[in-house]
PDB file of C-alpha atoms in Angstrom:
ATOM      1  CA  UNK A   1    -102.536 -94.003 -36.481  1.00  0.00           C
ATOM      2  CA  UNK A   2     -99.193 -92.372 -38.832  1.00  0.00           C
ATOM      3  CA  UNK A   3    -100.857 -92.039 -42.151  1.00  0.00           C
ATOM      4  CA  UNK A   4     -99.852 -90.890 -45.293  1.00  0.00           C
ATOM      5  CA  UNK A   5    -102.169 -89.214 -47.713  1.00  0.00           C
ATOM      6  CA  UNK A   6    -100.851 -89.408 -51.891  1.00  0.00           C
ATOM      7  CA  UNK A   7    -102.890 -88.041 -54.247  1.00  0.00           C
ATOM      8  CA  UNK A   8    -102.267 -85.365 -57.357  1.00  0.00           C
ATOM      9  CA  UNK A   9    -102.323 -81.760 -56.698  1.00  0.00           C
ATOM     10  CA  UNK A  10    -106.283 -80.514 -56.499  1.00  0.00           C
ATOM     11  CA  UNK A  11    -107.250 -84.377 -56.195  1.00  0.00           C
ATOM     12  CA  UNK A  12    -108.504 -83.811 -52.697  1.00  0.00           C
ATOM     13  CA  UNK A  13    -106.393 -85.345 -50.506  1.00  0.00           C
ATOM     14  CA  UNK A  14    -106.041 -81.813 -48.308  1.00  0.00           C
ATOM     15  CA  UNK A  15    -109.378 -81.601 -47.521  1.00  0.00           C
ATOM     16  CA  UNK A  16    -109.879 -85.712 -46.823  1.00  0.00           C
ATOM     17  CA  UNK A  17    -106.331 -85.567 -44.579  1.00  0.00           C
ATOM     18  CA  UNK A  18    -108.385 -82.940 -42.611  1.00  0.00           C
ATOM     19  CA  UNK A  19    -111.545 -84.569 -41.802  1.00  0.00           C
ATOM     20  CA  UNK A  20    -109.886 -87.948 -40.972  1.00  0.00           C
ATOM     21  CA  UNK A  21    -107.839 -86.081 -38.382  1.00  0.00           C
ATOM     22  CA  UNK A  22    -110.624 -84.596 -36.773  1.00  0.00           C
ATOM     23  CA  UNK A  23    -112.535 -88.125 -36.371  1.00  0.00           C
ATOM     24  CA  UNK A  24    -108.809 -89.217 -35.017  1.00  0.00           C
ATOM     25  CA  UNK A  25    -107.910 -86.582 -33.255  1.00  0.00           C
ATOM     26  CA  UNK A  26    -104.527 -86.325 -34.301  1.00  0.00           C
ATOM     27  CA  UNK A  27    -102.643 -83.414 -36.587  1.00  0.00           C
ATOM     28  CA  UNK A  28    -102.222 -82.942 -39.948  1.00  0.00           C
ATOM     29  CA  UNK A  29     -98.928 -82.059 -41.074  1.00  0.00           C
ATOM     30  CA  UNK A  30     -99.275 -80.312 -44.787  1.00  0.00           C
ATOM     31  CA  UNK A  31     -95.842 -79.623 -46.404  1.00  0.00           C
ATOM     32  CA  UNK A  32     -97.237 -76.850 -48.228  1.00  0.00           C
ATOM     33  CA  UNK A  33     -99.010 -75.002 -45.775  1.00  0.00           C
ATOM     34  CA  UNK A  34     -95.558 -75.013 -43.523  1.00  0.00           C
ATOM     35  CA  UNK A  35     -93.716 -73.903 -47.325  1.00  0.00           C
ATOM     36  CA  UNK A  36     -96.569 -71.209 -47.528  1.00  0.00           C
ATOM     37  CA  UNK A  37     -96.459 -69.929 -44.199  1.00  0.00           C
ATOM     38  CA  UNK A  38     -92.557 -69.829 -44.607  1.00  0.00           C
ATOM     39  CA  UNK A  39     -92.758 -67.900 -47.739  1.00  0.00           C
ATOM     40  CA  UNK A  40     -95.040 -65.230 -45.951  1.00  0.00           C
ATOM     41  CA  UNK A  41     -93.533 -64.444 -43.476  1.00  0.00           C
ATOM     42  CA  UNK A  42     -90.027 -63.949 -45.692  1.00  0.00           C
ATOM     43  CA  UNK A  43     -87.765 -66.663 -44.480  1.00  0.00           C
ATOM     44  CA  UNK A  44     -84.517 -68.097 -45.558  1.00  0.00           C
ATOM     45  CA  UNK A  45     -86.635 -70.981 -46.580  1.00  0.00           C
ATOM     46  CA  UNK A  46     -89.465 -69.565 -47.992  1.00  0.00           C
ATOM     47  CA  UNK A  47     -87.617 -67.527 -49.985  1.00  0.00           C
ATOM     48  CA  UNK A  48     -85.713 -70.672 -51.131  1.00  0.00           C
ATOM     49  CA  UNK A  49     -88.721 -72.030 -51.865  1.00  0.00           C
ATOM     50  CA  UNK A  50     -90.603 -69.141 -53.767  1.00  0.00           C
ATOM     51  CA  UNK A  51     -89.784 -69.981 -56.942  1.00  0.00           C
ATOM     52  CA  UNK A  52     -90.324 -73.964 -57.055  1.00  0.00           C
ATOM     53  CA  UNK A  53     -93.646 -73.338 -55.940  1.00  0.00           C
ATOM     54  CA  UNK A  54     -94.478 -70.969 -58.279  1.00  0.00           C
ATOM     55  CA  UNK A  55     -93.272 -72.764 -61.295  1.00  0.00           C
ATOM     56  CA  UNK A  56     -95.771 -75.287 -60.156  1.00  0.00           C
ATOM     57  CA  UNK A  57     -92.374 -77.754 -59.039  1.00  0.00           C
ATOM     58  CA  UNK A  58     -91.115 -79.953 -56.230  1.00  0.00           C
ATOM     59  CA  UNK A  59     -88.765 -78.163 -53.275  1.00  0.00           C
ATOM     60  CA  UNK A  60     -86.173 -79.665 -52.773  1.00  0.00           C
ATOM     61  CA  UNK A  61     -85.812 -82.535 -50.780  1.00  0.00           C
ATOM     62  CA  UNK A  62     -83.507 -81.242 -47.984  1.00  0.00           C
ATOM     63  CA  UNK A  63     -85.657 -78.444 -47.473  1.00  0.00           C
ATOM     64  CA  UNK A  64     -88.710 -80.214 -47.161  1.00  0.00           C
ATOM     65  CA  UNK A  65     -87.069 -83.540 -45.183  1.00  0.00           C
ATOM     66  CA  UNK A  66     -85.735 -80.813 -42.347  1.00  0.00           C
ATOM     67  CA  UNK A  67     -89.536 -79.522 -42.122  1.00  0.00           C
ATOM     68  CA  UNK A  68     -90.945 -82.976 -41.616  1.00  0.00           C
ATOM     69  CA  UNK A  69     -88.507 -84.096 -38.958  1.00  0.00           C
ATOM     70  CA  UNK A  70     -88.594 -80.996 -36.575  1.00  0.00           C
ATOM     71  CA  UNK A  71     -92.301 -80.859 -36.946  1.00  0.00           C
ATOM     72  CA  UNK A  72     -92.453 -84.686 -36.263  1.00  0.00           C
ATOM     73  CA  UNK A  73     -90.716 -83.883 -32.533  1.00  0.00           C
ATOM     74  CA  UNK A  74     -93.469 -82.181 -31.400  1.00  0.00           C
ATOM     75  CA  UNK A  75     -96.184 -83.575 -28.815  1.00  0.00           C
ATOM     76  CA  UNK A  76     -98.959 -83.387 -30.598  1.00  0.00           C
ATOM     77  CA  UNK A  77     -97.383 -86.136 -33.199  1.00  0.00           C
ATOM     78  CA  UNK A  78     -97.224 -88.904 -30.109  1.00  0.00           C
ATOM     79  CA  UNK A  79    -100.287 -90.561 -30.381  1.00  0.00           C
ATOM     80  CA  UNK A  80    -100.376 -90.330 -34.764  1.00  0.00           C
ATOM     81  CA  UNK A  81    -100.669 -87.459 -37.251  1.00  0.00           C
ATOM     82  CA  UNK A  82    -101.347 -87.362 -41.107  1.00  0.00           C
ATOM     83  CA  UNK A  83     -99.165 -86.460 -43.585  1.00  0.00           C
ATOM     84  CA  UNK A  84    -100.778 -84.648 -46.655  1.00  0.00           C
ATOM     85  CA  UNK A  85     -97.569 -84.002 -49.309  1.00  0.00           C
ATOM     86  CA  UNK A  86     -94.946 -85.681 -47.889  1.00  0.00           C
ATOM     87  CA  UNK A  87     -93.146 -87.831 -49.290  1.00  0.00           C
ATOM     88  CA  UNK A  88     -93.649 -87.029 -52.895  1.00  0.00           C
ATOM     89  CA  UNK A  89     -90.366 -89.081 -54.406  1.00  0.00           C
ATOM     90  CA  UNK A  90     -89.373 -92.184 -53.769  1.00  0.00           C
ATOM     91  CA  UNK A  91     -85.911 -90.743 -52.393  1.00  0.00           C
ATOM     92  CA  UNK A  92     -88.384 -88.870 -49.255  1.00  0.00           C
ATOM     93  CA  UNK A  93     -89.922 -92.276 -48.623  1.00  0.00           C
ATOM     94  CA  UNK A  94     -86.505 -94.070 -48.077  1.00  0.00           C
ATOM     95  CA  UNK A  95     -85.592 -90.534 -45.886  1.00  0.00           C
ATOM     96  CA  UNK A  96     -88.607 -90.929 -43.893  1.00  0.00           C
ATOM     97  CA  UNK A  97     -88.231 -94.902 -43.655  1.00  0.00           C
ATOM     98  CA  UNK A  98     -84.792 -94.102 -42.581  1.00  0.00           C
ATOM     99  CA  UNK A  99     -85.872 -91.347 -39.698  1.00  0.00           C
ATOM    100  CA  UNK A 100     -87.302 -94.759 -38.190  1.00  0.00           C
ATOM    101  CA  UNK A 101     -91.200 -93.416 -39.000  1.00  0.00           C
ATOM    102  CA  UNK A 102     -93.275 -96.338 -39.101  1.00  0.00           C
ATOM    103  CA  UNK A 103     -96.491 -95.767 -41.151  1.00  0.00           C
ATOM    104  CA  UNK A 104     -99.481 -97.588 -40.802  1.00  0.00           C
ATOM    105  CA  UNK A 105    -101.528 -96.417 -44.012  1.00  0.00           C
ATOM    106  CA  UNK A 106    -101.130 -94.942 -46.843  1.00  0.00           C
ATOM    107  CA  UNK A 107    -104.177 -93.773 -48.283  1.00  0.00           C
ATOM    108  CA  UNK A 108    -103.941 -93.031 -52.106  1.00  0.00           C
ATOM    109  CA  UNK A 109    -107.024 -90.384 -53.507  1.00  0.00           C
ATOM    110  CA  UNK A 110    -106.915 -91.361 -57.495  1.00  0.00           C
ATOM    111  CA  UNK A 111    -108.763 -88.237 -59.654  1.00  0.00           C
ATOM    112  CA  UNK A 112    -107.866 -88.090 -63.472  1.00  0.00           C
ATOM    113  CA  UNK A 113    -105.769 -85.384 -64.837  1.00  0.00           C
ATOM    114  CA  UNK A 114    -108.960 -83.355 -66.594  1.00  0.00           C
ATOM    115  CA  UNK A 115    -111.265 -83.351 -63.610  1.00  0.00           C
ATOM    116  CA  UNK A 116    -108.255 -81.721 -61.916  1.00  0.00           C
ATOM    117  CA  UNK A 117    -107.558 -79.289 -63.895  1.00  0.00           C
ATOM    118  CA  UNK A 118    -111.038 -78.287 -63.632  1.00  0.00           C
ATOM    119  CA  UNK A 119    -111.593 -78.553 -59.966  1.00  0.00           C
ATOM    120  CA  UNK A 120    -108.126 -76.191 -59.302  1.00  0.00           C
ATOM    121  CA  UNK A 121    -109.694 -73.075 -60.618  1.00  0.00           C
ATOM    122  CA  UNK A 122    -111.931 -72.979 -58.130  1.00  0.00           C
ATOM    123  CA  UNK A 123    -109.831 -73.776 -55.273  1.00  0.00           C
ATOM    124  CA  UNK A 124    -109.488 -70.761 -52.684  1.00  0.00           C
ATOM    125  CA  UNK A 125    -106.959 -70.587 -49.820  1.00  0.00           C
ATOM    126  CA  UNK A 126    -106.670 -68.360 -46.934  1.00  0.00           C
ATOM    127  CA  UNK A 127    -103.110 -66.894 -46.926  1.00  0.00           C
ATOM    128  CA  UNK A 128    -103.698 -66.684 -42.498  1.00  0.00           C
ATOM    129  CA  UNK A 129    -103.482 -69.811 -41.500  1.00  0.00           C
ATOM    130  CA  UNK A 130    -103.239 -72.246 -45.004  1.00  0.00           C
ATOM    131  CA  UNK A 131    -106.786 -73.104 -44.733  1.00  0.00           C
ATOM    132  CA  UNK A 132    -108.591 -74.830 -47.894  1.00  0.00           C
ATOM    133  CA  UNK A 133    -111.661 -74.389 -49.490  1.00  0.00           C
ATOM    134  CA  UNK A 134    -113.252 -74.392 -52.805  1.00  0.00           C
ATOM    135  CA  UNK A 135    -116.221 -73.021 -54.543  1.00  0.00           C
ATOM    136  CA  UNK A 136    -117.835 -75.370 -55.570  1.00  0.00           C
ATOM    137  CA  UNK A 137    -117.365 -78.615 -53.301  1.00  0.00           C
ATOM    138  CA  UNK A 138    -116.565 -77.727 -50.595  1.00  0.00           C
ATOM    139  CA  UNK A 139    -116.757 -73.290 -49.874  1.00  0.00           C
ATOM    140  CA  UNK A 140    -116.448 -70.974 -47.300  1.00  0.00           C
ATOM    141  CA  UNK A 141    -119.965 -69.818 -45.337  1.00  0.00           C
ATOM    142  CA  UNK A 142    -119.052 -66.206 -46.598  1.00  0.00           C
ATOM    143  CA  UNK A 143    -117.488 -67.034 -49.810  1.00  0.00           C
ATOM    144  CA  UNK A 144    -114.537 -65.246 -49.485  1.00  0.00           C
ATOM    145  CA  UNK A 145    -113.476 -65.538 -45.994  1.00  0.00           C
ATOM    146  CA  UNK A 146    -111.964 -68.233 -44.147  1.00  0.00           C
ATOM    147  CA  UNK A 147    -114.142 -69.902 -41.830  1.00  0.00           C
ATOM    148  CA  UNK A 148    -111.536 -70.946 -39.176  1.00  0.00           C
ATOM    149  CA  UNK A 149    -109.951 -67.192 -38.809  1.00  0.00           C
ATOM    150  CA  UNK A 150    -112.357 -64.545 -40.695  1.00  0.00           C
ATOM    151  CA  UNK A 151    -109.361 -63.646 -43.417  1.00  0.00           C
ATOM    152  CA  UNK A 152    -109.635 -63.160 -47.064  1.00  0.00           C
ATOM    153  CA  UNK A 153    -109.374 -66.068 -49.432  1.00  0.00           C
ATOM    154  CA  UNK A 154    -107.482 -65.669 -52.899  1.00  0.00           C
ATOM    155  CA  UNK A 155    -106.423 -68.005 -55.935  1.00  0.00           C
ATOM    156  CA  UNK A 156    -102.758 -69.381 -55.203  1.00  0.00           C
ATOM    157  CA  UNK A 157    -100.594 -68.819 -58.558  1.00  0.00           C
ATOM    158  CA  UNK A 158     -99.994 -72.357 -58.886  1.00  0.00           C
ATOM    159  CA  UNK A 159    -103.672 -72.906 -59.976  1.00  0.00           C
ATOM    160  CA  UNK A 160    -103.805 -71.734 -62.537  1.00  0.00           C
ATOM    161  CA  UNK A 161    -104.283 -74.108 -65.776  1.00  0.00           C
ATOM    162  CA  UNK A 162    -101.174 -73.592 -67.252  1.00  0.00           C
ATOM    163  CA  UNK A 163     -99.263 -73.800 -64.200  1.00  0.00           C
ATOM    164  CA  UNK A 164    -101.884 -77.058 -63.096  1.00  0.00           C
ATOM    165  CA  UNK A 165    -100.820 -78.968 -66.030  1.00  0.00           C
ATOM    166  CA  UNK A 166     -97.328 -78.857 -65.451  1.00  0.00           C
ATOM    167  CA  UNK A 167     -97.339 -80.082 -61.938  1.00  0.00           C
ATOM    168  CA  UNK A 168     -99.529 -83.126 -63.014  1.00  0.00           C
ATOM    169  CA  UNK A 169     -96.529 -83.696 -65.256  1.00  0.00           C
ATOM    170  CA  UNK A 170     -93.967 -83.545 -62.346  1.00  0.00           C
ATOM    171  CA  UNK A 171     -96.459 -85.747 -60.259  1.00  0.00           C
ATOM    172  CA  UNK A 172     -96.835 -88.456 -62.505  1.00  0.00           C
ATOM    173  CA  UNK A 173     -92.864 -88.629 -62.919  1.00  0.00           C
ATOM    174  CA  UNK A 174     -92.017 -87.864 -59.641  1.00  0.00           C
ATOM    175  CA  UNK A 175     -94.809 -88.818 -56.790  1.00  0.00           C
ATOM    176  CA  UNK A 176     -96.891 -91.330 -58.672  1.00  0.00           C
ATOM    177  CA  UNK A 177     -94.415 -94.064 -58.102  1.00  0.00           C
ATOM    178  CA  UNK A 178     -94.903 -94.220 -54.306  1.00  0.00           C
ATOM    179  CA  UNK A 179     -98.001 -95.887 -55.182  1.00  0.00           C
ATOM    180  CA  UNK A 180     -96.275 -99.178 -55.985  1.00  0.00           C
ATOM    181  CA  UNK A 181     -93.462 -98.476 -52.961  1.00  0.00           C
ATOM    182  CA  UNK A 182     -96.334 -98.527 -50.940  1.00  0.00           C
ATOM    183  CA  UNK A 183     -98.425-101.559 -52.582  1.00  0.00           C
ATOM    184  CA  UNK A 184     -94.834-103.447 -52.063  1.00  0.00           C
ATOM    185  CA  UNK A 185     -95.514-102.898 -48.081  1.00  0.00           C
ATOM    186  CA  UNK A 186     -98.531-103.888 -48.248  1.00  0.00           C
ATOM    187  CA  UNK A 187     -99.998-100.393 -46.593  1.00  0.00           C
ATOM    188  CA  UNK A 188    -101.762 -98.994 -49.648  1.00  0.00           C
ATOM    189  CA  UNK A 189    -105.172 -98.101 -49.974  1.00  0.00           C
ATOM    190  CA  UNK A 190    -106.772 -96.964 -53.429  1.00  0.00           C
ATOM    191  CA  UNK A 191    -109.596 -93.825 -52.864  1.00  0.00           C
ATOM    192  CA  UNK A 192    -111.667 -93.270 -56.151  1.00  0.00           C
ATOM    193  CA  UNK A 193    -112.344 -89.389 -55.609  1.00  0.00           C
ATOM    194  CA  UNK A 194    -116.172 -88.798 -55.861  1.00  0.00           C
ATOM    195  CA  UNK A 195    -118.232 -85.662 -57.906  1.00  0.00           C
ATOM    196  CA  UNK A 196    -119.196 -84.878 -54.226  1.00  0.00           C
ATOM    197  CA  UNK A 197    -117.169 -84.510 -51.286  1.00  0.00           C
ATOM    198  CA  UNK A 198    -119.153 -86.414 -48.850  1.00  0.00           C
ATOM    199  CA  UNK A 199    -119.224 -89.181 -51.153  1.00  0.00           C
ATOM    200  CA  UNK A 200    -115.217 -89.473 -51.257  1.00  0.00           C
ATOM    201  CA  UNK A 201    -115.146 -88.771 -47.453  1.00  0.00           C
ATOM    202  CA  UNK A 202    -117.204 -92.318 -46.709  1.00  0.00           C
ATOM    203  CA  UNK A 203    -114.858 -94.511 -49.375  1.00  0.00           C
ATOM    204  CA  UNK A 204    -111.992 -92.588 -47.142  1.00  0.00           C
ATOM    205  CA  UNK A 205    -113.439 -93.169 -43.901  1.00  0.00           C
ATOM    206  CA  UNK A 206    -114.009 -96.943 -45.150  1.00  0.00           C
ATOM    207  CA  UNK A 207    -110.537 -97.555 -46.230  1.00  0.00           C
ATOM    208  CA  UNK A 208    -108.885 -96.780 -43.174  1.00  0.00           C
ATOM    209  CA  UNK A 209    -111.728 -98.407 -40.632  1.00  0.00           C
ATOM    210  CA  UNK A 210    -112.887 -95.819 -38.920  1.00  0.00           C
TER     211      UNK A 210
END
């Protein structure tokens, strides 16, 4: 299956993109994990890229759209992968519609904009490998150490409340949209995001038959 997984920033979609893909078996491709990575390890891109993230705002699309389509060519992507953050404007979705990617789902994780804002402060991300985690639904068996390579976990800049509230803005403008581009295909699929992880994961699970 070639899903797509919309949702607001901190609304959960991450962590439901990655449990889906391990009952699949197929990858997850997370825009900002690759952006994160980049910025790490100091690249033309990442550098690019530093301050849009950190102001909490959208890279641009030719950075992002060059991302997607390399990491699209590899194996792993030939029998279906997940996206989690791409396409997040309407202009990505005709880009990817136009790289002759044919999605089958698009599963839509709905949270409102004060349970977010909440949740964020207690996400925690390994800076390793882009791992995700969060205190309270859904931590780390140390705490503060990544359970898939051992390193430290730390609070990204871009959750912080201020910095939260302004990307809900740019969402809602930019991303929320999709949600009707997607209706008109006839390929969306509305999640109600749960108090408790497991709860969300079964309406997820149940959306997209599996």
């Amino acid at each position: 299956m070639k899903i797509i997984f919309l949702g607001a920033p901190g609304a959960g979609k991450g962590t439901q993109a990655e449990k889906v893909a391990a009952k699949l078996n197929i990858p997850t491709i997370s825009t900002g994990a690759i952006i994160r990575s980049a910025l790490k390890e100091g690249t033309e891109m990442g550098l690019a890229a530093k301050a849009y993230i950190e102001a909490g705002k959208l890279v641009p699309d030719d950075v992002v759209i060059g991302i997607i389509k390399e990491r699209l060519a590899e194996s792993d992507c030939r029998n279906g992968f997940i996206l989690d953050g791409f396409p997040r404007t309407i202009a990505q979705a005709e880009a990817l519609d136009a790289m002759g990617v044919s999605i089958d789902l698009v599963v839509n994780i709905s949270v409102d904009d004060a349970t977010i804002v909440e949740r964020m402060s207690g996400r925690r991300v390994c800076a390793a490998c882009g791992a995700t985690f969060h205190t309270l639904f859904n931590p780390s068996a140390s705490g503060d150490k990544c359970d898939k390579c051992g390193a430290e976990l730390s609070i990204r800049k871009d959750d912080q409340p201020e910095v939260v509230k302004d990307r809900l803005t740019v969402y809602h403008k930019e991303t929320e949209p999709l949600e009707r581009y997607y209706e008109n295909k006839g390929i969306l699929k509305t999640v109600i995001g749960q108090e408790k992880l497991e709860d969300t994961t079964a309406l997820t699970f149940r959306a997209i038959g599996v």
